[in-house]
Tab-separated table of C-alpha atoms and ligand atoms in Angstrom:
chain	number	residue	atom	x	y	z
A	1	UNK	CA	39.585	-39.149	-16.166
A	2	UNK	CA	37.868	-37.187	-13.511
A	3	UNK	CA	37.689	-34.238	-15.887
A	4	UNK	CA	35.618	-36.220	-18.333
A	5	UNK	CA	33.374	-37.847	-15.767
A	6	UNK	CA	32.785	-34.410	-14.283
A	7	UNK	CA	31.606	-32.982	-17.566
A	8	UNK	CA	28.354	-31.139	-17.459
A	9	UNK	CA	25.225	-33.184	-17.814
A	10	UNK	CA	21.845	-32.009	-18.956
A	11	UNK	CA	18.544	-33.353	-17.682
A	12	UNK	CA	16.261	-31.507	-20.120
A	13	UNK	CA	13.327	-33.672	-21.232
A	14	UNK	CA	13.828	-35.460	-24.526
A	15	UNK	CA	12.131	-33.734	-27.425
A	16	UNK	CA	11.412	-34.601	-30.997
A	17	UNK	CA	11.640	-33.043	-34.415
A	18	UNK	CA	8.601	-31.471	-36.061
A	19	UNK	CA	6.617	-34.372	-37.530
A	20	UNK	CA	3.503	-32.420	-38.411
A	21	UNK	CA	4.199	-32.192	-42.147
A	22	UNK	CA	5.779	-34.526	-44.649
A	23	UNK	CA	8.485	-33.392	-47.023
A	24	UNK	CA	6.892	-31.287	-49.767
A	25	UNK	CA	7.671	-33.939	-52.424
A	26	UNK	CA	5.946	-36.653	-50.389
A	27	UNK	CA	2.761	-34.792	-49.520
A	28	UNK	CA	-0.371	-36.338	-51.112
A	29	UNK	CA	-1.582	-32.940	-52.266
A	30	UNK	CA	1.680	-32.404	-54.193
A	31	UNK	CA	1.196	-35.648	-56.082
A	32	UNK	CA	-2.510	-34.924	-56.643
A	33	UNK	CA	-1.678	-31.470	-58.054
A	34	UNK	CA	0.967	-32.962	-60.342
A	35	UNK	CA	-1.525	-35.567	-61.571
A	36	UNK	CA	-4.182	-32.901	-62.172
A	37	UNK	CA	-1.677	-30.724	-64.050
A	38	UNK	CA	-0.754	-33.647	-66.280
A	39	UNK	CA	-4.389	-34.462	-66.963
A	40	UNK	CA	-5.205	-30.823	-67.749
A	41	UNK	CA	-2.185	-30.376	-70.056
A	42	UNK	CA	-2.964	-33.659	-71.789
A	43	UNK	CA	-6.663	-32.890	-72.209
A	44	UNK	CA	-6.371	-29.164	-73.014
A	45	UNK	CA	-5.503	-29.501	-76.715
A	46	UNK	CA	-8.099	-32.192	-77.547
A	47	UNK	CA	-10.705	-30.165	-75.658
A	48	UNK	CA	-9.728	-27.048	-77.652
A	49	UNK	CA	-10.033	-29.058	-80.885
A	50	UNK	CA	-13.433	-30.335	-79.764
A	51	UNK	CA	-14.554	-26.785	-78.938
A	52	UNK	CA	-13.535	-25.685	-82.445
A	53	UNK	CA	-15.578	-28.497	-83.963
A	54	UNK	CA	-18.574	-27.593	-81.818
A	55	UNK	CA	-18.174	-23.932	-82.824
A	56	UNK	CA	-18.155	-24.996	-86.468
A	57	UNK	CA	-21.283	-27.063	-85.955
A	58	UNK	CA	-22.994	-24.169	-84.154
A	59	UNK	CA	-22.097	-21.798	-87.004
A	60	UNK	CA	-23.386	-24.312	-89.530
A	61	UNK	CA	-26.563	-24.870	-87.547
A	62	UNK	CA	-27.149	-21.123	-87.127
A	63	UNK	CA	-26.810	-20.565	-90.862
A	64	UNK	CA	-29.182	-23.432	-91.609
A	65	UNK	CA	-31.723	-22.043	-89.164
A	66	UNK	CA	-31.398	-18.633	-90.813
A	67	UNK	CA	-31.983	-20.168	-94.239
A	68	UNK	CA	-35.045	-22.011	-92.926
A	69	UNK	CA	-36.382	-18.781	-91.450
A	70	UNK	CA	-35.802	-16.924	-94.700
A	71	UNK	CA	-37.437	-19.705	-96.721
A	72	UNK	CA	-40.370	-19.618	-94.353
A	73	UNK	CA	-40.517	-15.854	-94.619
A	74	UNK	CA	-40.219	-15.992	-98.391
A	75	UNK	CA	-42.672	-18.755	-99.318
A	76	UNK	CA	-44.776	-19.005	-96.193
A	77	UNK	CA	-47.093	-16.210	-97.318
A	78	UNK	CA	-48.051	-17.993	-100.588
A	79	UNK	CA	-50.082	-20.760	-98.923
A	80	UNK	CA	-51.547	-18.182	-96.526
A	81	UNK	CA	-52.683	-16.153	-99.554
A	82	UNK	CA	-54.119	-19.358	-101.128
A	83	UNK	CA	-56.060	-20.135	-97.932
A	84	UNK	CA	-57.492	-16.604	-97.833
A	85	UNK	CA	-58.592	-16.880	-101.489
A	86	UNK	CA	-60.223	-20.229	-100.730
A	87	UNK	CA	-62.089	-18.624	-97.847
A	88	UNK	CA	-63.198	-15.847	-100.209
A	89	UNK	CA	-64.758	-18.497	-102.485
A	90	UNK	CA	-66.613	-20.275	-99.688
A	91	UNK	CA	-67.481	-17.330	-97.457
A	92	UNK	CA	-70.092	-15.169	-99.148
A	93	UNK	CA	-70.312	-12.592	-96.428
A	94	UNK	CA	-66.637	-11.597	-96.321
A	95	UNK	CA	-65.607	-12.573	-99.812
A	96	UNK	CA	-64.130	-9.237	-100.669
A	97	UNK	CA	-62.141	-8.982	-97.496
A	98	UNK	CA	-60.608	-12.494	-97.880
A	99	UNK	CA	-59.995	-11.918	-101.581
A	100	UNK	CA	-58.178	-8.653	-101.043
A	101	UNK	CA	-56.220	-10.113	-98.121
A	102	UNK	CA	-55.308	-13.237	-100.096
A	103	UNK	CA	-54.084	-11.213	-103.054
A	104	UNK	CA	-52.174	-8.834	-100.774
A	105	UNK	CA	-50.493	-11.656	-98.839
A	106	UNK	CA	-49.646	-13.382	-102.153
A	107	UNK	CA	-48.058	-10.233	-103.498
A	108	UNK	CA	-46.130	-9.749	-100.218
A	109	UNK	CA	-44.887	-13.359	-100.331
A	110	UNK	CA	-43.821	-13.002	-103.914
A	111	UNK	CA	-42.021	-9.795	-103.076
A	112	UNK	CA	-40.234	-11.286	-100.083
A	113	UNK	CA	-39.163	-14.337	-102.042
A	114	UNK	CA	-37.546	-12.099	-104.627
A	115	UNK	CA	-35.799	-10.165	-101.817
A	116	UNK	CA	-34.545	-13.189	-99.796
A	117	UNK	CA	-33.762	-15.645	-102.567
A	118	UNK	CA	-30.353	-14.108	-103.429
A	119	UNK	CA	-29.305	-14.516	-99.733
A	120	UNK	CA	-29.622	-18.269	-99.619
A	121	UNK	CA	-26.410	-19.189	-101.453
A	122	UNK	CA	-24.127	-16.690	-99.652
A	123	UNK	CA	-25.468	-17.848	-96.266
A	124	UNK	CA	-24.984	-21.469	-97.239
A	125	UNK	CA	-21.435	-20.748	-98.468
A	126	UNK	CA	-20.646	-18.845	-95.254
A	127	UNK	CA	-21.905	-21.783	-93.195
A	128	UNK	CA	-19.753	-24.236	-95.118
A	129	UNK	CA	-16.751	-21.921	-94.879
A	130	UNK	CA	-17.127	-21.433	-91.120
A	131	UNK	CA	-17.511	-25.158	-90.521
A	132	UNK	CA	-14.519	-25.952	-92.735
A	133	UNK	CA	-12.381	-23.345	-90.932
A	134	UNK	CA	-13.338	-24.703	-87.517
A	135	UNK	CA	-12.686	-28.244	-88.702
A	136	UNK	CA	-9.289	-27.191	-90.028
A	137	UNK	CA	-8.319	-25.542	-86.735
A	138	UNK	CA	-9.502	-28.600	-84.794
A	139	UNK	CA	-7.530	-30.874	-87.087
A	140	UNK	CA	-4.425	-28.691	-86.668
A	141	UNK	CA	-4.747	-28.728	-82.895
A	142	UNK	CA	-5.231	-32.463	-82.656
A	143	UNK	CA	-3.006	-33.793	-85.438
A	144	UNK	CA	-0.172	-31.293	-85.552
A	145	UNK	CA	-0.054	-30.163	-81.942
A	146	UNK	CA	-1.416	-32.989	-79.763
A	147	UNK	CA	-0.107	-35.900	-81.816
A	148	UNK	CA	2.726	-34.240	-83.763
A	149	UNK	CA	4.391	-32.671	-80.732
A	150	UNK	CA	3.775	-35.748	-78.534
A	151	UNK	CA	1.824	-33.709	-76.028
A	152	UNK	CA	-0.058	-36.866	-75.094
A	153	UNK	CA	3.322	-38.207	-73.881
A	154	UNK	CA	5.040	-35.080	-72.515
A	155	UNK	CA	2.024	-33.949	-70.548
A	156	UNK	CA	2.581	-36.841	-68.134
A	157	UNK	CA	6.140	-35.679	-67.437
A	158	UNK	CA	4.751	-33.434	-64.659
A	159	UNK	CA	3.337	-36.418	-62.802
A	160	UNK	CA	6.403	-38.500	-63.611
A	161	UNK	CA	8.658	-35.719	-62.311
A	162	UNK	CA	6.689	-35.529	-59.076
A	163	UNK	CA	6.893	-39.312	-58.612
A	164	UNK	CA	10.630	-39.297	-59.364
A	165	UNK	CA	11.151	-36.450	-56.896
A	166	UNK	CA	9.276	-38.418	-54.232
A	167	UNK	CA	11.395	-41.494	-54.992
A	168	UNK	CA	14.585	-39.391	-54.893
A	169	UNK	CA	13.588	-38.049	-51.477
A	170	UNK	CA	13.029	-41.563	-50.138
A	171	UNK	CA	16.359	-42.780	-51.561
A	172	UNK	CA	18.181	-39.749	-50.128
A	173	UNK	CA	16.617	-40.351	-46.721
A	174	UNK	CA	17.710	-43.988	-46.867
A	175	UNK	CA	21.284	-43.129	-47.923
A	176	UNK	CA	21.725	-40.308	-45.412
A	177	UNK	CA	20.228	-42.388	-42.609
A	178	UNK	CA	23.203	-44.713	-43.089
A	179	UNK	CA	25.674	-41.850	-42.682
A	180	UNK	CA	26.798	-43.108	-39.273
A	181	UNK	CA	27.472	-46.617	-40.593
A	182	UNK	CA	29.375	-45.211	-43.594
A	183	UNK	CA	31.503	-42.986	-41.349
A	184	UNK	CA	32.105	-45.891	-39.008
A	185	UNK	CA	33.280	-48.152	-41.843
A	186	UNK	CA	35.286	-45.686	-43.928
A	187	UNK	CA	36.487	-43.114	-41.398
A	188	UNK	CA	36.532	-45.067	-38.119
A	189	UNK	CA	34.157	-42.543	-36.566
A	190	UNK	CA	32.121	-44.367	-33.922
A	191	UNK	CA	30.791	-41.459	-31.836
A	192	UNK	CA	32.209	-43.118	-28.730
A	193	UNK	CA	31.207	-41.484	-25.475
A	194	UNK	CA	34.399	-40.735	-23.533
A	195	UNK	CA	32.709	-40.667	-20.137
A	196	UNK	CA	33.646	-43.146	-17.461
A	197	UNK	CA	31.377	-46.179	-17.098
A	198	UNK	CA	29.559	-45.307	-20.314
A	199	UNK	CA	29.692	-47.779	-23.163
A	200	UNK	CA	27.577	-45.817	-25.638
A	201	UNK	CA	28.648	-45.706	-29.253
A	202	UNK	CA	26.414	-44.122	-31.841
A	203	UNK	CA	24.798	-40.938	-33.023
A	204	UNK	CA	24.292	-38.680	-29.995
A	205	UNK	CA	21.347	-36.499	-29.098
A	206	UNK	CA	21.447	-32.894	-30.310
A	207	UNK	CA	20.247	-29.714	-28.646
A	208	UNK	CA	18.109	-27.094	-30.397
A	209	UNK	CA	20.014	-23.779	-30.243
A	210	UNK	CA	16.730	-21.878	-30.010
A	211	UNK	CA	14.910	-23.604	-27.123
A	212	UNK	CA	17.648	-25.992	-25.839
A	213	UNK	CA	15.367	-29.006	-26.260
A	214	UNK	CA	17.349	-32.223	-26.551
A	215	UNK	CA	16.274	-33.959	-29.741
A	216	UNK	CA	16.587	-37.722	-29.847
A	217	UNK	CA	15.566	-38.165	-33.452
A	218	UNK	CA	17.470	-35.511	-35.370
A	219	UNK	CA	18.174	-37.525	-38.490
A	220	UNK	CA	16.989	-37.618	-42.125
A	221	UNK	CA	13.328	-38.633	-42.231
A	222	UNK	CA	10.334	-38.180	-44.502
A	223	UNK	CA	9.553	-35.064	-42.436
A	224	UNK	CA	12.868	-33.424	-43.311
A	225	UNK	CA	15.641	-34.732	-45.521
A	226	UNK	CA	18.444	-32.210	-45.089
A	227	UNK	CA	16.812	-29.841	-42.609
A	228	UNK	CA	13.908	-30.137	-40.212
A	229	UNK	CA	12.251	-27.880	-37.675
A	230	UNK	CA	12.511	-28.406	-33.938
A	231	UNK	CA	9.297	-29.999	-32.675
A	232	UNK	CA	9.282	-27.779	-29.592
A	233	UNK	CA	9.825	-24.231	-30.874
A	234	UNK	CA	9.120	-24.962	-34.568
A	235	UNK	CA	11.309	-22.010	-35.470
A	236	UNK	CA	14.802	-23.207	-36.014
A	237	UNK	CA	15.675	-25.215	-39.115
A	238	UNK	CA	18.108	-27.848	-37.922
A	239	UNK	CA	20.476	-29.879	-40.120
A	240	UNK	CA	19.566	-33.552	-40.062
A	241	UNK	CA	22.974	-35.036	-40.838
A	242	UNK	CA	26.645	-34.356	-40.240
A	243	UNK	CA	27.064	-33.531	-43.917
A	244	UNK	CA	24.774	-30.531	-43.465
A	245	UNK	CA	26.435	-29.324	-40.244
A	246	UNK	CA	24.595	-31.271	-37.530
A	247	UNK	CA	27.820	-31.653	-35.558
A	248	UNK	CA	27.909	-27.883	-35.006
A	249	UNK	CA	24.993	-28.295	-32.584
A	250	UNK	CA	25.534	-29.110	-28.929
A	251	UNK	CA	25.646	-32.867	-28.396
A	252	UNK	CA	24.682	-35.117	-25.527
A	253	UNK	CA	25.277	-38.800	-24.815
A	254	UNK	CA	21.932	-40.676	-24.859
A	255	UNK	CA	23.168	-43.125	-22.216
A	256	UNK	CA	24.894	-40.996	-19.588
A	257	UNK	CA	23.705	-37.494	-20.657
A	258	UNK	CA	27.240	-36.134	-20.632
A	259	UNK	CA	27.879	-33.209	-22.966
A	260	UNK	CA	30.067	-34.244	-25.886
A	261	UNK	CA	32.031	-31.092	-26.325
A	262	UNK	CA	35.135	-32.007	-28.252
A	263	UNK	CA	35.038	-30.105	-31.581
A	264	UNK	CA	36.544	-33.139	-33.341
A	265	UNK	CA	33.839	-35.490	-31.998
A	266	UNK	CA	32.164	-37.162	-34.962
A	267	UNK	CA	34.481	-35.366	-37.385
A	268	UNK	CA	37.800	-37.164	-36.989
A	269	UNK	CA	38.459	-40.895	-37.013
A	270	UNK	CA	38.801	-42.396	-33.569
A	271	UNK	CA	41.930	-44.044	-32.254
A	272	UNK	CA	41.576	-45.897	-28.967
A	273	UNK	CA	44.767	-46.590	-27.041
A	274	UNK	CA	44.842	-48.443	-23.733
A	275	UNK	CA	47.513	-48.277	-21.088
A	276	UNK	CA	47.421	-51.682	-19.428
A	277	UNK	CA	49.516	-53.414	-16.850
A	278	UNK	CA	49.642	-54.657	-13.300
A	279	UNK	CA	48.735	-52.469	-10.342
A	280	UNK	CA	51.308	-49.811	-9.463
A	281	UNK	CA	53.282	-50.511	-12.630
A	282	UNK	CA	53.341	-46.817	-13.546
A	283	UNK	CA	50.626	-46.770	-16.216
A	284	UNK	CA	49.239	-43.377	-15.258
A	285	UNK	CA	52.726	-41.813	-15.098
A	286	UNK	CA	53.640	-43.259	-18.482
A	287	UNK	CA	50.340	-42.119	-19.984
A	288	UNK	CA	50.773	-38.544	-18.727
A	289	UNK	CA	54.407	-38.523	-19.925
A	290	UNK	CA	53.410	-39.870	-23.337
A	291	UNK	CA	50.679	-37.263	-23.824
A	292	UNK	CA	53.012	-34.518	-22.674
A	293	UNK	CA	55.713	-35.640	-25.118
A	294	UNK	CA	53.111	-35.852	-27.843
A	295	UNK	CA	52.010	-32.303	-27.112
A	296	UNK	CA	55.428	-30.739	-26.546
A	297	UNK	CA	57.768	-32.647	-28.862
A	298	UNK	CA	56.046	-34.766	-31.506
A	299	UNK	CA	53.242	-32.388	-32.482
A	300	UNK	CA	55.450	-29.292	-33.038
A	301	UNK	CA	57.973	-31.376	-34.996
A	302	UNK	CA	55.319	-32.559	-37.451
A	303	UNK	CA	53.212	-29.408	-37.535
A	304	UNK	CA	50.333	-31.019	-35.651
A	305	UNK	CA	47.824	-29.424	-33.310
A	306	UNK	CA	46.783	-31.191	-30.115
A	307	UNK	CA	43.506	-30.127	-28.553
A	308	UNK	CA	41.754	-31.347	-25.417
A	309	UNK	CA	37.988	-31.685	-25.066
A	310	UNK	CA	37.615	-28.568	-22.974
A	311	UNK	CA	39.454	-26.313	-20.557
A	312	UNK	CA	38.530	-28.479	-17.571
A	313	UNK	CA	40.039	-31.596	-19.083
A	314	UNK	CA	43.161	-29.717	-20.130
A	315	UNK	CA	43.501	-28.310	-16.592
A	316	UNK	CA	43.187	-31.836	-15.204
A	317	UNK	CA	46.029	-32.908	-17.464
A	318	UNK	CA	48.200	-29.906	-16.448
A	319	UNK	CA	47.607	-30.665	-12.766
A	320	UNK	CA	48.674	-34.245	-13.223
A	321	UNK	CA	51.791	-33.131	-15.107
A	322	UNK	CA	52.667	-30.775	-12.247
A	323	UNK	CA	51.987	-33.530	-9.757
A	324	UNK	CA	54.377	-35.816	-11.601
A	325	UNK	CA	57.050	-33.130	-11.913
A	326	UNK	CA	56.912	-32.635	-8.180
A	327	UNK	CA	57.638	-36.322	-7.716
A	328	UNK	CA	54.246	-37.107	-6.322
A	329	UNK	CA	52.641	-40.407	-7.198
A	330	UNK	CA	49.554	-40.276	-9.417
A	331	UNK	CA	46.278	-41.220	-7.795
A	332	UNK	CA	45.430	-44.875	-8.143
A	333	UNK	CA	43.152	-45.528	-11.103
A	334	UNK	CA	39.756	-46.817	-10.048
A	335	UNK	CA	38.409	-50.040	-11.483
A	336	UNK	CA	35.736	-49.636	-14.153
A	337	UNK	CA	34.143	-51.685	-16.902
A	338	UNK	CA	34.720	-48.721	-19.151
A	339	UNK	CA	37.442	-46.470	-17.810
A	340	UNK	CA	37.366	-42.791	-18.615
A	341	UNK	CA	39.547	-41.625	-21.433
A	342	UNK	CA	41.574	-38.550	-22.110
A	343	UNK	CA	40.024	-37.181	-25.263
A	344	UNK	CA	42.401	-35.248	-27.466
A	345	UNK	CA	42.487	-34.529	-31.154
A	346	UNK	CA	45.611	-34.448	-33.277
A	347	UNK	CA	45.221	-32.496	-36.507
A	348	UNK	CA	47.441	-31.164	-39.223
A	349	UNK	CA	46.927	-27.797	-40.904
A	350	UNK	CA	44.439	-29.277	-43.379
A	351	UNK	CA	42.227	-30.504	-40.560
A	352	UNK	CA	43.145	-34.152	-41.091
A	353	UNK	CA	43.961	-36.246	-38.069
A	354	UNK	CA	42.471	-38.425	-35.381
A	355	UNK	CA	40.516	-38.183	-32.162
A	356	UNK	CA	42.416	-40.135	-29.542
A	357	UNK	CA	40.835	-41.916	-26.611
A	358	UNK	CA	43.610	-42.709	-24.158
A	359	UNK	CA	42.355	-45.123	-21.487
A	360	UNK	CA	44.021	-45.544	-18.121
A	361	UNK	CA	42.892	-48.916	-16.821
A	362	UNK	CA	43.102	-50.256	-13.317
A	363	UNK	CA	45.715	-52.973	-12.930
A	364	UNK	CA	43.410	-55.131	-10.849
A	365	UNK	CA	41.094	-55.456	-13.834
A	366	UNK	CA	43.693	-57.698	-15.459
A	367	UNK	CA	43.758	-60.098	-12.534
A	368	UNK	CA	40.371	-61.662	-13.233
A	369	UNK	CA	39.001	-62.644	-16.620
A	370	UNK	CA	35.461	-61.527	-15.815
A	371	UNK	CA	36.502	-57.947	-15.143
A	372	UNK	CA	38.713	-57.887	-18.212
A	373	UNK	CA	35.873	-59.142	-20.412
A	374	UNK	CA	33.874	-56.160	-19.225
A	375	UNK	CA	36.268	-53.834	-21.080
A	376	UNK	CA	34.196	-53.377	-24.212
A	377	UNK	CA	36.675	-50.930	-25.719
A	378	UNK	CA	39.122	-53.772	-26.474
A	379	UNK	CA	36.863	-54.564	-29.434
A	380	UNK	CA	37.894	-51.379	-31.237
A	381	UNK	CA	41.190	-50.565	-29.525
A	382	UNK	CA	43.950	-49.759	-31.999
A	383	UNK	CA	46.840	-50.234	-29.593
A	384	UNK	CA	47.639	-51.457	-26.106
A	385	UNK	CA	50.610	-50.050	-24.241
A	386	UNK	CA	51.507	-52.865	-21.886
A	387	UNK	CA	53.411	-51.455	-18.931
A	388	UNK	CA	55.672	-53.839	-17.012
A	389	UNK	CA	57.524	-52.740	-13.931
A	390	UNK	CA	60.625	-54.993	-13.916
A	391	UNK	CA	61.406	-53.997	-10.347
A	392	UNK	CA	58.170	-55.570	-9.218
A	393	UNK	CA	59.490	-58.975	-10.313
A	394	UNK	CA	61.152	-60.883	-7.464
A	395	UNK	CA	63.709	-62.541	-9.736
A	396	UNK	CA	64.811	-59.206	-11.176
A	397	UNK	CA	65.033	-57.681	-7.706
A	398	UNK	CA	67.179	-60.475	-6.415
A	399	UNK	CA	69.409	-60.478	-9.512
A	400	UNK	CA	69.901	-56.719	-9.286
A	401	UNK	CA	70.408	-56.929	-5.608
A	402	UNK	CA	67.583	-54.532	-4.834
A	403	UNK	CA	67.511	-54.409	-1.104
A	404	UNK	CA	64.497	-54.116	1.053
A	405	UNK	CA	65.119	-50.405	1.552
A	406	UNK	CA	64.588	-49.826	-2.168
A	407	UNK	CA	68.249	-49.095	-3.005
A	408	UNK	CA	70.200	-50.908	-5.685
A	409	UNK	CA	73.226	-52.834	-4.580
A	410	UNK	CA	75.964	-53.554	-7.149
A	411	UNK	CA	76.110	-57.250	-8.009
A	412	UNK	CA	79.935	-57.295	-7.601
A	413	UNK	CA	79.629	-56.148	-3.995
A	414	UNK	CA	77.136	-58.914	-3.269
A	415	UNK	CA	79.725	-61.407	-4.269
B	501	ZN	ZN1	13.716	-25.642	-30.557
B	502	ZN	ZN1	27.947	-41.563	-22.343
């Protein structure tokens, strides 16, 4: 239809989604942090137990050192006193001095030993007690907590969770990237471009609502599973699949750049119907009549809603209806490998229905096999309305007595 082929086209340069950062679950630093967390959680309790043991050893060592110091302080003066007395024997000049000093140091040592001796056992007991307490705490931490509560197993759940999340992201990307194939198989949604001479079928390009950049790769990727930022403005979070609302964005055909405006495009299953027949057999008239009856009679009777792609296409249809009502012949359909289609949706109140592509083919296309083979839409056409004009057949004309001036002559009068 001229309305479809005249749809607005957009020549904005093709853009891309933001590919600067991977999905948070797939980033190396996320996995490294998860691994470090697991290692820290796993090692924390054994390290705490080890620290307790070391603390016990330090306490034990400190007590032992203290005992050694006290022993030295207690009995160390006795040999000093003995040495001084020996010097008093051999040194005539300072005998008195060494003797007095030796006796004094001996008395001091004896006194200190009587003072410090009672401390030895309490210090030793304290050292043993501290070491035993530290050992007990360390044993509790390692045996009851680390082993008993399976911390050595559960601590790795952080890393395992991160790896599972990364795997889930990859699986989700893979599943959602097949959304178009699933919709094509189960719902008959092929994303067929309705423009004349365009044979494109597939996921269209989408336009960023923020900067109007046409994005050719708006789909689930490792850079964005459900949503991704526009690579141009990096502001708008765009849905990556139809399930998340991608179809709400403006769409453009990758092949012919026509805007794909119909609100049911990609949402309703497609139904392709072809009006075929010889030249001047009345295909266009029948097609317009059929759509008009569908809109005026069938749809209201069954509670259906018929909607055209846009106002321009609907106006084109109204003009052709008026043209037909006035008795004027429809313009001859031009030959095309992929004729333009009237695009109209038929929906019930629950939003269920179909997106119809009604093709008006040129009769001359059926005269040669090569041109007919060029009609790719026959591969997925659901129905062909074959229009035959009986009055174009010479045998019928002669039997009916259709005269050269186009008026019927009763057979009885011919006889
Ligand atoms: Zn943008
Ligand atoms: Zn197209």
